[in-house]
Tab-separated table of C-alpha atoms and ligand atoms in Angstrom:
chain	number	residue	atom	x	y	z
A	289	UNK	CA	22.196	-0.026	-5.004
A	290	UNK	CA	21.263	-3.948	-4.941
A	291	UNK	CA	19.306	-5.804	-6.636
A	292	UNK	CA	17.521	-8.513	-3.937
A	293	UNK	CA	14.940	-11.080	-4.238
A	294	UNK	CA	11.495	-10.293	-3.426
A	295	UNK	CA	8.608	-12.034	-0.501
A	296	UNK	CA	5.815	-13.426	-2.968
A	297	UNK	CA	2.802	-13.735	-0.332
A	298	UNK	CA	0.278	-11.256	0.614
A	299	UNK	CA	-1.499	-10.480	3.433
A	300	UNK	CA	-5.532	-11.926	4.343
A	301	UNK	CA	-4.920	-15.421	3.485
A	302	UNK	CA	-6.706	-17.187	6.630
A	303	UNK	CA	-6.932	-20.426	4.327
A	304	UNK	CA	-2.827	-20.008	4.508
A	305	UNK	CA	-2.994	-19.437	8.277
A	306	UNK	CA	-5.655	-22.317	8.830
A	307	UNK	CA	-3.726	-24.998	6.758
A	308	UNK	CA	-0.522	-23.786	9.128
A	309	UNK	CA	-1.909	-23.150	12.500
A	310	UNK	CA	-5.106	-25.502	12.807
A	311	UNK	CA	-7.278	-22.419	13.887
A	312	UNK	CA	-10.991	-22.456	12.182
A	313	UNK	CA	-10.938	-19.929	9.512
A	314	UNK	CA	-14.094	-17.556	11.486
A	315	UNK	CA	-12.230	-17.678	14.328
A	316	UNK	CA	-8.660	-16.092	13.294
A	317	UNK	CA	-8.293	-11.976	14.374
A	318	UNK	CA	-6.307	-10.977	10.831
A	319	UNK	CA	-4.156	-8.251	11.652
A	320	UNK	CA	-1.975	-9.433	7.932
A	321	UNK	CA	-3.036	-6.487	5.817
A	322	UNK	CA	-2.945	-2.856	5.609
A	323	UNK	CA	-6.443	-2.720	5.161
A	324	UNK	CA	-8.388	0.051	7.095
A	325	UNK	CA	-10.841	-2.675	9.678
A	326	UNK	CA	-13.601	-0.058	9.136
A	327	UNK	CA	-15.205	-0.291	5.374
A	328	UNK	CA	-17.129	2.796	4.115
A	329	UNK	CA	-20.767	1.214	4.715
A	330	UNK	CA	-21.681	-0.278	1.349
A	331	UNK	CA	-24.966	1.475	-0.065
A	332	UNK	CA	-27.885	0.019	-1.854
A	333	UNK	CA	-27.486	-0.319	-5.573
A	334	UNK	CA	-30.222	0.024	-7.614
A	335	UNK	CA	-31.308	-2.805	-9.654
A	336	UNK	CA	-30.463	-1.108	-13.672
A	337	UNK	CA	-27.041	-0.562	-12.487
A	338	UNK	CA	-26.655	-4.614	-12.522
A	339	UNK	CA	-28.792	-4.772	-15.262
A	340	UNK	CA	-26.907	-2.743	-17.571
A	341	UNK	CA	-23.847	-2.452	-18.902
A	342	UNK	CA	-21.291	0.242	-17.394
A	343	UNK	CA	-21.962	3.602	-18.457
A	344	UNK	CA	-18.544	5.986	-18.851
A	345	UNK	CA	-16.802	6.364	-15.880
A	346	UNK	CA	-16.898	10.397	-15.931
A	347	UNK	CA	-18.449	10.324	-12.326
A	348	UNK	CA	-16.185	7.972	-10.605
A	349	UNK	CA	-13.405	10.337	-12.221
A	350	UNK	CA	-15.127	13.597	-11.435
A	351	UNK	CA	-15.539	12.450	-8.058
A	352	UNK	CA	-11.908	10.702	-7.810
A	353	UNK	CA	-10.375	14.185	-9.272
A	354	UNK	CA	-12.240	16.241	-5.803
A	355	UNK	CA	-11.144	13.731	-3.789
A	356	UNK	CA	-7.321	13.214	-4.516
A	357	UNK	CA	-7.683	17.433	-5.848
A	358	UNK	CA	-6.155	17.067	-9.220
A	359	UNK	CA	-7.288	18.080	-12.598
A	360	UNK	CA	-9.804	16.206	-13.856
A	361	UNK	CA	-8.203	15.639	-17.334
A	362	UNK	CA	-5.329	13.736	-15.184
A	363	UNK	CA	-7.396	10.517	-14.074
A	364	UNK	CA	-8.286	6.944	-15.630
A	365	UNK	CA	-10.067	5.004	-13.030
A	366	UNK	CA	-9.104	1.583	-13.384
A	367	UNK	CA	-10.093	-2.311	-11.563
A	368	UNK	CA	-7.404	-1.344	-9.071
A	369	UNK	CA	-4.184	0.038	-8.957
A	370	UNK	CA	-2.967	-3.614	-9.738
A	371	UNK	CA	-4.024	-3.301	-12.977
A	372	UNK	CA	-1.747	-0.520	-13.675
A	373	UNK	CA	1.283	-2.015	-11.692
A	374	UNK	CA	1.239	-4.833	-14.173
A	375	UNK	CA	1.219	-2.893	-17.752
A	376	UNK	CA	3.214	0.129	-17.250
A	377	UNK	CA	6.277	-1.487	-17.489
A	378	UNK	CA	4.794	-2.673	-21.055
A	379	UNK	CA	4.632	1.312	-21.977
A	380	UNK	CA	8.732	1.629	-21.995
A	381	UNK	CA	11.659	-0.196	-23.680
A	382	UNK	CA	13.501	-1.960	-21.494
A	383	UNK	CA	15.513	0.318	-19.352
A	384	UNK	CA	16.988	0.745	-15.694
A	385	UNK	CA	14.654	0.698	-12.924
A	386	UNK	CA	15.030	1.442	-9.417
A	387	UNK	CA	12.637	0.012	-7.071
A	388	UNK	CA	12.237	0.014	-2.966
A	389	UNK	CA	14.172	-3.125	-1.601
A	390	UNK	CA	11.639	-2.742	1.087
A	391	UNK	CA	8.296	-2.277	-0.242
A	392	UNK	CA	4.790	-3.655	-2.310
A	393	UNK	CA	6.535	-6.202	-4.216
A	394	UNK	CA	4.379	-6.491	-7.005
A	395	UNK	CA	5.893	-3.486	-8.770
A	396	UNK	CA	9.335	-5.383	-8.875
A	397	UNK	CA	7.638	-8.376	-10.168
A	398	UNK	CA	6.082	-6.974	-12.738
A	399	UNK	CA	9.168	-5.104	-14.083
A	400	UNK	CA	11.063	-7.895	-13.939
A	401	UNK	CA	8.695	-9.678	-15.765
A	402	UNK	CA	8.790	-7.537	-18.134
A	403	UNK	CA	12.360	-8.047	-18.962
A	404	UNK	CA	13.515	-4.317	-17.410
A	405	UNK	CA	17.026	-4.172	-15.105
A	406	UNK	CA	15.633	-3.868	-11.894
A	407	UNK	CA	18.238	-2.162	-9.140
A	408	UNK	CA	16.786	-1.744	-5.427
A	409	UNK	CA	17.242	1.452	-3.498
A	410	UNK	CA	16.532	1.685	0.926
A	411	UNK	CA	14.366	4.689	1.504
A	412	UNK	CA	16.670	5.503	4.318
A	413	UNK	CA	19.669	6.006	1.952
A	414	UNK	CA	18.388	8.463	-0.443
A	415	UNK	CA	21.322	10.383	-1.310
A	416	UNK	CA	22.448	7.233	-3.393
A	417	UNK	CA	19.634	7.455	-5.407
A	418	UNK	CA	19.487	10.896	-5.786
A	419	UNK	CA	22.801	10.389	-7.524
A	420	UNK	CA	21.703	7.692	-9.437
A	421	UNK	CA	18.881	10.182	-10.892
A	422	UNK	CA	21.237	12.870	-11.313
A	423	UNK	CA	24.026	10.927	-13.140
A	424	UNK	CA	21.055	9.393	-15.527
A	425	UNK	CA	21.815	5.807	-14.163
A	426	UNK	CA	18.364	5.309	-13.620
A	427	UNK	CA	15.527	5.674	-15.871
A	428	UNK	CA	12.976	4.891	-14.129
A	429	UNK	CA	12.042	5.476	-10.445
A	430	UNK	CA	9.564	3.649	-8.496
A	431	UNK	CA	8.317	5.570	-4.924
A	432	UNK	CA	5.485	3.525	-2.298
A	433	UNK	CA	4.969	6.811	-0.609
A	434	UNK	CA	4.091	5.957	2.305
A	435	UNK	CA	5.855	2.459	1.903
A	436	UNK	CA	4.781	-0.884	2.801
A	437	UNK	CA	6.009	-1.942	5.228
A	438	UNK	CA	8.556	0.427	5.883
A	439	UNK	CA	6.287	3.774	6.687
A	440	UNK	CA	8.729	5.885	5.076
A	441	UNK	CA	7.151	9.029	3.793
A	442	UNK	CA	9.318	10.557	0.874
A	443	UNK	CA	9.581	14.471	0.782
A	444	UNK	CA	7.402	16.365	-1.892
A	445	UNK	CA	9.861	18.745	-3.505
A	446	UNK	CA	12.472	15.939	-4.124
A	447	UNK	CA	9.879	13.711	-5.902
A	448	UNK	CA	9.000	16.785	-8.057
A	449	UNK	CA	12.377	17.406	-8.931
A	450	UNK	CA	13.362	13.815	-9.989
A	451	UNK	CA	10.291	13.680	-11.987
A	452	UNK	CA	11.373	16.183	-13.546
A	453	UNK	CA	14.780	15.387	-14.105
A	454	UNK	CA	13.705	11.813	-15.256
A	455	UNK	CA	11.272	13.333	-17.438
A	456	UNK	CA	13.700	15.105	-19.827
A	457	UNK	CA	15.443	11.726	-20.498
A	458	UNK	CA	12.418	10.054	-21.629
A	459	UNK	CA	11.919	8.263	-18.025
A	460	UNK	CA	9.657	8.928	-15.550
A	461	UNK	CA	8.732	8.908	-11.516
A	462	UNK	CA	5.726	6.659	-10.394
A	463	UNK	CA	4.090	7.263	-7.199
A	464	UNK	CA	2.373	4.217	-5.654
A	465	UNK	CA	0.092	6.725	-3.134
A	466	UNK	CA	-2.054	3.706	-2.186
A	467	UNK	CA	-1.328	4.630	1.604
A	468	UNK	CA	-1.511	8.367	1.587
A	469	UNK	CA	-5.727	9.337	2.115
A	470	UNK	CA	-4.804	9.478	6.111
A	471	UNK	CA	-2.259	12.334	5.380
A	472	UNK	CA	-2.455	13.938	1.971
A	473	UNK	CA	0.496	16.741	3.125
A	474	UNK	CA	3.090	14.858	1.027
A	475	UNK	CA	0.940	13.297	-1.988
A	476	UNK	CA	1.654	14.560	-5.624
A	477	UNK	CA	-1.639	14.049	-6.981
A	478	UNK	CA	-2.600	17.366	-6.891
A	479	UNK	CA	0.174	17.929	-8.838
A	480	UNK	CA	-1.202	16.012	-12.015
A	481	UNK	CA	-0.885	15.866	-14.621
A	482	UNK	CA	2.670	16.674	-14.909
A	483	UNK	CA	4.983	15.076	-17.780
A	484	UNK	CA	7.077	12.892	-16.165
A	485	UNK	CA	4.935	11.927	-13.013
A	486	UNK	CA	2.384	9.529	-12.841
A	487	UNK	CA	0.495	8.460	-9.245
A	488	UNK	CA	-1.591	5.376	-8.648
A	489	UNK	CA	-4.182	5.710	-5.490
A	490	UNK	CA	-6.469	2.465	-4.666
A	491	UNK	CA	-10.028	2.342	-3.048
A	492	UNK	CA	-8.777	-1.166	-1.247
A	493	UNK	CA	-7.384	0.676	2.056
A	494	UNK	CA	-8.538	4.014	3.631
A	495	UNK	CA	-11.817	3.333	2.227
A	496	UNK	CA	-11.290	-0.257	3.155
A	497	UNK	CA	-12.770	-1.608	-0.377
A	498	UNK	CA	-10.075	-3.820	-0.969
A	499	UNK	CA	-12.465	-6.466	-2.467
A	500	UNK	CA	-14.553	-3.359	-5.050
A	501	UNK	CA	-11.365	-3.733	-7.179
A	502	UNK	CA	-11.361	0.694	-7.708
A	503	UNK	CA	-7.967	2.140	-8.238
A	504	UNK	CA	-6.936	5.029	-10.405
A	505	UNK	CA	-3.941	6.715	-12.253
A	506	UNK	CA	-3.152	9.752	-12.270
A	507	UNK	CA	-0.970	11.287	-15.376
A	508	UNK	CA	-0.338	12.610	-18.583
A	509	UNK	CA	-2.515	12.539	-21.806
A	510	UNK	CA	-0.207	9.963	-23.337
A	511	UNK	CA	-0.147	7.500	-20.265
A	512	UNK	CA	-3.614	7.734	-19.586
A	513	UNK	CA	-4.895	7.224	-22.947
A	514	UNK	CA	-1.880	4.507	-23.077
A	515	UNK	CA	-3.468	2.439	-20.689
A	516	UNK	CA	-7.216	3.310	-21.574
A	517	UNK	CA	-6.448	1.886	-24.828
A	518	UNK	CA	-5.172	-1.482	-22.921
A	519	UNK	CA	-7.910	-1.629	-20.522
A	520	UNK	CA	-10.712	-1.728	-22.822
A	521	UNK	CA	-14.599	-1.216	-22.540
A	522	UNK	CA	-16.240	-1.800	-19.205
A	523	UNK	CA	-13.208	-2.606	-16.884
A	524	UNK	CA	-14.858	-1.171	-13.638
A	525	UNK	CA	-17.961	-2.605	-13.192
A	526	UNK	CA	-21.038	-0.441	-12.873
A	527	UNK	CA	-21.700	-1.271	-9.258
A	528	UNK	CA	-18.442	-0.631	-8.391
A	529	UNK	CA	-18.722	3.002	-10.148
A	530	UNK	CA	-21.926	3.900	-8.314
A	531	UNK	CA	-20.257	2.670	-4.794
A	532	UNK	CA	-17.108	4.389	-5.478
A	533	UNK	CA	-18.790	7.931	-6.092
A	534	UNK	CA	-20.655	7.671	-3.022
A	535	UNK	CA	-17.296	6.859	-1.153
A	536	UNK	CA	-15.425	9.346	-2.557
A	537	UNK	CA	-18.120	11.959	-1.959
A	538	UNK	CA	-18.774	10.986	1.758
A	539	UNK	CA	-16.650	14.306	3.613
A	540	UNK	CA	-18.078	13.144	6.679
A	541	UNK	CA	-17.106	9.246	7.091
A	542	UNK	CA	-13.874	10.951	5.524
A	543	UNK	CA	-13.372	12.781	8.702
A	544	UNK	CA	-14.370	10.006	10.661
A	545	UNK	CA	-11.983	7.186	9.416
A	546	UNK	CA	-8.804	9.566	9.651
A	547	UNK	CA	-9.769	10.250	13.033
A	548	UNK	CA	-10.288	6.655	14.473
A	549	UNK	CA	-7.326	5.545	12.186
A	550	UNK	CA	-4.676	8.166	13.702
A	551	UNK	CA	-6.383	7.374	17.385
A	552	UNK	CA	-6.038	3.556	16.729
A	553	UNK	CA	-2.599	3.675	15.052
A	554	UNK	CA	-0.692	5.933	18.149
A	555	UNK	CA	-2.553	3.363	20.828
A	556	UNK	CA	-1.090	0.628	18.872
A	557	UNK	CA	2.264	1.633	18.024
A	558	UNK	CA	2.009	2.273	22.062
A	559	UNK	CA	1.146	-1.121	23.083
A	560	UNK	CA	3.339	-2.872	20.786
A	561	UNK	CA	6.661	-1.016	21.549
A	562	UNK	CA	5.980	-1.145	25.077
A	563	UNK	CA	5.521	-4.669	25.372
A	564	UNK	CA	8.197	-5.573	23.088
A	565	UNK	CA	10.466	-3.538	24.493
A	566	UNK	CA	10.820	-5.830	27.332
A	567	UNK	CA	12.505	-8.347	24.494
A	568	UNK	CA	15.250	-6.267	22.359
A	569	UNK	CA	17.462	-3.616	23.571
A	570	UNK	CA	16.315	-0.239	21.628
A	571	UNK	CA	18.900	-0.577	19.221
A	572	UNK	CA	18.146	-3.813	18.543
A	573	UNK	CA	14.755	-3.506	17.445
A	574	UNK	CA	12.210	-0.324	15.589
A	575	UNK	CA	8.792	-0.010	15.944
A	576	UNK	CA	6.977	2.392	13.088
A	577	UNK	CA	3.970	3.485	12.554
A	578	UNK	CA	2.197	3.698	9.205
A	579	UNK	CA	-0.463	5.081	8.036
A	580	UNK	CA	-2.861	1.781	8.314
A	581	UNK	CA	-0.574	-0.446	10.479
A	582	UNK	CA	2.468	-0.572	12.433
A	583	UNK	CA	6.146	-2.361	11.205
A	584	UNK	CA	8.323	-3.971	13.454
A	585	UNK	CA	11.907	-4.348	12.471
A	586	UNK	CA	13.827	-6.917	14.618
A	587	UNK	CA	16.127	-9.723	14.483
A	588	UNK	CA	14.472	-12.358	11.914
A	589	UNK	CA	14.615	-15.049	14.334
A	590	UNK	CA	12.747	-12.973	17.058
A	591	UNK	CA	10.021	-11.975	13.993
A	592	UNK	CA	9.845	-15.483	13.433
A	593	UNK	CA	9.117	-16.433	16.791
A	594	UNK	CA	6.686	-13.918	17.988
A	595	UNK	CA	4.642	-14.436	14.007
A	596	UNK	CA	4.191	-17.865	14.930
A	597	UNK	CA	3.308	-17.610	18.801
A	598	UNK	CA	0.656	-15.307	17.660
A	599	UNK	CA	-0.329	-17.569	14.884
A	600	UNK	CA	-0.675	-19.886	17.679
A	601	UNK	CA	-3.134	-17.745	19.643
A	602	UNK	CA	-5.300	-17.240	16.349
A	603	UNK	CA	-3.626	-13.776	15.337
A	604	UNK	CA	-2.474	-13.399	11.843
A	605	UNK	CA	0.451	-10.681	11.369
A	606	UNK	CA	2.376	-10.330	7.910
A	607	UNK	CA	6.140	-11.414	8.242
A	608	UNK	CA	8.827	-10.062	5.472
A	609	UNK	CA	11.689	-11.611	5.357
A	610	UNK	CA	14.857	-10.150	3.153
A	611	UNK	CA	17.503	-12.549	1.965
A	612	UNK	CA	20.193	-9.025	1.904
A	613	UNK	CA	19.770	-8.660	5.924
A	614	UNK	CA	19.149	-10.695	9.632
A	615	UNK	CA	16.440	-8.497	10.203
A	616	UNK	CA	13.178	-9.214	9.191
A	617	UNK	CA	9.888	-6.929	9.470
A	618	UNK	CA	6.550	-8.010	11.267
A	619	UNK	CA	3.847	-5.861	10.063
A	620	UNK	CA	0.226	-5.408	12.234
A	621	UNK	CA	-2.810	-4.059	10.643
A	622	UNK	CA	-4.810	-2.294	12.728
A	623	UNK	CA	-7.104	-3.208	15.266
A	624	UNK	CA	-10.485	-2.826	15.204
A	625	UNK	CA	-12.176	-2.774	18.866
A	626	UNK	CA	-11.038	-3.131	22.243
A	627	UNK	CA	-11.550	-6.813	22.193
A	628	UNK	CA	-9.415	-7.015	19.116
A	629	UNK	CA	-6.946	-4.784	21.212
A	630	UNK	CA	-6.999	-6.276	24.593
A	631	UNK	CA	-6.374	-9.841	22.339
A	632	UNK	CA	-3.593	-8.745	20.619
A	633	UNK	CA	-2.163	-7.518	23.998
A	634	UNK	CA	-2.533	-10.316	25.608
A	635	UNK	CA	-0.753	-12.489	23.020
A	636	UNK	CA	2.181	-10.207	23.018
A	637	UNK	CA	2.472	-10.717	26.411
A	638	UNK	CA	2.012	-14.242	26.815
A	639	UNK	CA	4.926	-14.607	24.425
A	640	UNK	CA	7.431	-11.953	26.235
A	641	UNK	CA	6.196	-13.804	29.316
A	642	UNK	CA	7.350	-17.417	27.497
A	643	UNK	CA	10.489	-15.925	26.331
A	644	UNK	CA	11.595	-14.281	30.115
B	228	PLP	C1	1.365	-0.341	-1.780
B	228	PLP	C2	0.268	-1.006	-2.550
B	228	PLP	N1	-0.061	-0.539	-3.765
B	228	PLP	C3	-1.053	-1.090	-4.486
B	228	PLP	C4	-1.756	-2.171	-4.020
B	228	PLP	C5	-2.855	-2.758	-4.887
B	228	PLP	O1	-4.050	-2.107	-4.590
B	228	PLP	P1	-5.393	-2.292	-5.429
B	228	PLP	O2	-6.338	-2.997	-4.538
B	228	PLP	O3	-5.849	-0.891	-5.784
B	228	PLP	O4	-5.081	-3.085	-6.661
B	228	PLP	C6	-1.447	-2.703	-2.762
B	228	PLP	C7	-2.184	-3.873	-2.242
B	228	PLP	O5	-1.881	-4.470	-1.257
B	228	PLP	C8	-0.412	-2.099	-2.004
B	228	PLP	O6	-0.068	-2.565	-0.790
């Protein structure tokens, strides 16, 4: 394993892309985050739930715990998942982590803030960190599953078993599922709580709530009241308790979004790899789709060039770059309409076009 440095910008910053690019912030199409482009349709909120303080947050959980189907004792809803990436690495002495070289780097940051020995892993090696697990090397093991940006999706039984491995040496397996409500087949939530396992799901992306601040965690006793205990009194704010029941209750628009996001995300994969293709010899370049956008791995030069011809056409992509390889990753967010499509088509082609 390696230990690499990580990209510190996210996605959505059109102030970023204006300042660069000279385009007027209202008029940029932001394909830079992994956000689903359809929000659940904010409802009314009465006028005592601003007026009052927040009550307990029993029905956001209740309604959380149907939604992801674990047991209701497992889940602490929290003001985003962010909030637990940045104290659980307070709940452990410092020990040996293993992170995703590719992936959300926040988690890295905030274990290495922390003062923990971070070690990276590539979710297409696995049997090295399998090892690592088995021979106790690692105490520690964080999984984005699906990752960001790479798509991977990491097998159930295997993350069961290291949790449980991990577990009986006082470590334990996180699960960042902030990408798994399109496809639940592979999420361990419904396995919590388990000792050694703990899973953190968001509101910001299927549900498209990114700016609610709702995340949860899903764990043991001990974790959850851990971080209860850190949180404090009224961390998520009553109108974001009353909106966040109604989205998690709302079957139907469930059914909707996965529908238009699995129909959006095979026509864009589609578009993109075809168009590209006429740039990079297969091996030279992979197009994958994710659950809420598509990753293109190519040569970092290439990335570069096609991220800022886009730029130049007022579409804003997310660009990783990784100081351990030549290839970088352009990520696309989905599109939302068939202007948005037909746009981003165009673009793509007026650059292959420039290139030929
Ligand atoms: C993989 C992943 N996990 C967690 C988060 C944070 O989500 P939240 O809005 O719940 O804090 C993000 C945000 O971009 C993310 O990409």
């Amino acid at each position: 394993m390696t230990t690499a440095t990580v990209n510190s910008i996210h996605g959505g910053d059109l102030h970023q892309a204006s300042r660069e690019f000279g385009f007027p912030l209202d008029q940029w199409m932001d394909l830079s985050t992994g956000i689903a482009p359809w929000a659940w349709p904010i409802a009314d909120i009465p006028s005592h739930i601003w007026h009052r303080l927040p009550a307990e947050q029993c029905p956001l959980e209740r309604a959380a715990a149907d939604f992801y189907g674990c047991d209701n004792a497992a889940i602490l809803a929290l003001p985003g998942s962010q909030f637990a990436i940045r104290s659980l690495p307070y709940l452990y002495n410092l020990c040996r982590v293993a992170l995703p070289a590719r992936g959300y780097f926040e988690h890295e940051k905030a274990w290495r803030e922390a003062g923990h020995c971070c070690v990276n892993y590539h979710d297409t090696a696995l049997n090295h960190l399998d090892r690592e697990v088995r021979t106790g090397n690692v105490d520690i093991v964080l999984v984005v599953n699906p990752n960001n940006p790479t798509t991977a999706v990491l097998d159930r039984e295997r993350l069961l078993e290291w949790a449980d491995i991990l577990k009986q040496r006082g470590g334990c397996l996180i699960v960042d599922e902030a990408f798994m409500d399109v496809d639940e087949t592979m999420s361990l939530s419904r396995s919590c709580p388990r000792p050694g396992l703990i899973v953190l799901r968001s509101l910001g992306k299927f549900f498209g709530l990114a700016g609610l601040r709702v995340g949860f965690l899903l764990s043991d006793e001990k974790v959850k009241f851990w971080l209860k205990k850190r949180m404090g009194p009224w961390a998520v704010s009553g109108p974001a308790q009353f909106l966040g029941v109604l989205a998690l209750q709302d079957a139907q628009w469930h059914r909707q979004q996965r529908e238009r996001i699995k129909e959006v995300a095979i026509m864009q994969h589609s578009l993109i790899s075809s168009v590209l293709e006429g740039l990079n010899k297969p091996e030279e370049m992979r197009v994958a789709k994710g659950p809420l956008f598509i990753s293109v791995f190519i040569a970092s030069d290439k990335a570069a060039t096609i991220f800022r011809g886009l730029a130049r056409r007022g579409i804003w992509l997310r660009r990783f770059d990784y100081p351990d390889s030549q290839q970088g990753c352009l990520r696309f967010g989905l599109v939302k309409n068939i202007d948005q499509r037909r746009r981003l088509q165009l673009g793509l082609e007026d650059i292959v076009g420039e290139w030929l």
